[in-house]
Amino acid sequence: MQALFADHDLRDRFGDNAVGNFGVGEDAFIHRKANESVTADALLTIDGRWLAWDSMRHDPYVQLVGDYLDRLPQNAIAVVVTYHC
């Protein structure tokens, strides 16, 4: 952990939560990173609910989005919209 915090490039890559990133088992780490790879700042559900990352803590939000996407019908189409304001 000290090496991570001492190296600016590694700290930029992994953030300040190194224990949270690496202090879990391998399966939990891979599952969380897989969910993070498909998590955007907000999610508009099929039933019209708008869920935003700032409405809850990071890990529960990432888990919620991953679980939601996993439960979608196989013929559902997910669209990622990037916007700047």
Short mmCIF file of C-alpha atoms in Angstrom, two decimals:
data_model
loop_
_atom_site.label_atom_id
_atom_site.label_comp_id
_atom_site.label_asym_id
_atom_site.label_seq_id
_atom_site.Cartn_x
_atom_site.Cartn_y
_atom_site.Cartn_z
CA MET A 1 0.00 0.00 0.00
CA GLN A 2 2.86 2.38 0.76
CA ALA A 3 4.27 1.83 -2.72
CA LEU A 4 0.88 2.60 -4.22
CA PHE A 5 0.53 5.87 -2.33
CA ALA A 6 4.13 6.87 -3.09
CA ASP A 7 3.76 6.42 -6.85
CA HIS A 8 1.75 9.26 -8.44
CA ASP A 9 0.83 7.24 -11.56
CA LEU A 10 -0.41 4.27 -9.54
CA ARG A 11 -2.35 6.54 -7.19
CA ASP A 12 -4.03 8.19 -10.19
CA ARG A 13 -4.92 4.78 -11.56
CA PHE A 14 -6.24 3.18 -8.37
CA GLY A 15 -7.31 6.20 -6.32
CA ASP A 16 -7.11 6.71 -2.60
CA ASN A 17 -9.09 3.60 -1.73
CA ALA A 18 -6.43 0.96 -2.28
CA VAL A 19 -7.63 -1.19 0.62
CA GLY A 20 -11.18 -1.05 -0.74
CA ASN A 21 -9.91 -1.99 -4.19
CA PHE A 22 -7.57 -4.78 -3.17
CA GLY A 23 -8.69 -5.74 0.35
CA VAL A 24 -11.40 -8.13 -0.83
CA GLY A 25 -11.22 -11.64 -2.19
CA GLU A 26 -10.41 -12.27 -5.84
CA ASP A 27 -13.98 -13.19 -6.82
CA ALA A 28 -15.44 -10.06 -5.18
CA PHE A 29 -12.77 -7.89 -6.80
CA ILE A 30 -13.42 -9.29 -10.29
CA HIS A 31 -17.20 -9.03 -9.86
CA ARG A 32 -16.95 -5.38 -8.72
CA LYS A 33 -14.59 -4.42 -11.54
CA ALA A 34 -16.85 -6.12 -14.11
CA ASN A 35 -19.81 -4.11 -12.77
CA GLU A 36 -17.77 -0.88 -12.78
CA SER A 37 -16.91 -1.42 -16.44
CA VAL A 38 -20.59 -1.08 -17.41
CA THR A 39 -21.63 1.52 -14.83
CA ALA A 40 -22.25 5.07 -16.01
CA ASP A 41 -22.96 8.21 -13.99
CA ALA A 42 -26.69 7.57 -14.20
CA LEU A 43 -29.12 4.86 -15.21
CA LEU A 44 -32.55 5.32 -16.74
CA THR A 45 -34.44 2.09 -16.12
CA ILE A 46 -37.01 0.55 -18.45
CA ASP A 47 -39.78 1.63 -16.05
CA GLY A 48 -38.57 5.26 -16.13
CA ARG A 49 -36.61 5.52 -12.86
CA TRP A 50 -33.53 7.76 -12.96
CA LEU A 51 -30.77 6.50 -10.70
CA ALA A 52 -27.64 8.61 -10.31
CA TRP A 53 -24.25 7.72 -8.85
CA ASP A 54 -24.47 10.60 -6.35
CA SER A 55 -27.68 9.20 -4.82
CA MET A 56 -25.79 6.52 -2.88
CA ARG A 57 -22.33 5.28 -2.00
CA HIS A 58 -20.15 4.02 -4.86
CA ASP A 59 -20.09 0.27 -4.20
CA PRO A 60 -23.87 -0.13 -3.64
CA TYR A 61 -24.57 1.93 -6.78
CA VAL A 62 -22.18 -0.16 -8.89
CA GLN A 63 -23.76 -3.35 -7.51
CA LEU A 64 -27.28 -2.05 -8.18
CA VAL A 65 -26.47 -1.16 -11.81
CA GLY A 66 -24.73 -4.49 -12.41
CA ASP A 67 -27.61 -6.45 -10.90
CA TYR A 68 -30.14 -4.44 -12.91
CA LEU A 69 -28.32 -5.06 -16.18
CA ASP A 70 -27.97 -8.77 -15.37
CA ARG A 71 -31.76 -9.04 -14.88
CA LEU A 72 -32.69 -7.40 -18.19
CA PRO A 73 -34.29 -9.64 -20.81
CA GLN A 74 -31.82 -11.10 -23.29
CA ASN A 75 -33.34 -9.06 -26.12
CA ALA A 76 -32.95 -5.75 -24.25
CA ILE A 77 -30.65 -3.15 -25.76
CA ALA A 78 -28.53 -1.02 -23.42
CA VAL A 79 -27.48 2.40 -24.68
CA VAL A 80 -24.68 4.47 -23.17
CA VAL A 81 -25.03 8.21 -23.66
CA THR A 82 -22.07 10.49 -23.02
CA TYR A 83 -22.87 14.11 -22.38
CA HIS A 84 -20.98 17.21 -21.32
CA CYS A 85 -22.43 20.31 -19.75
#
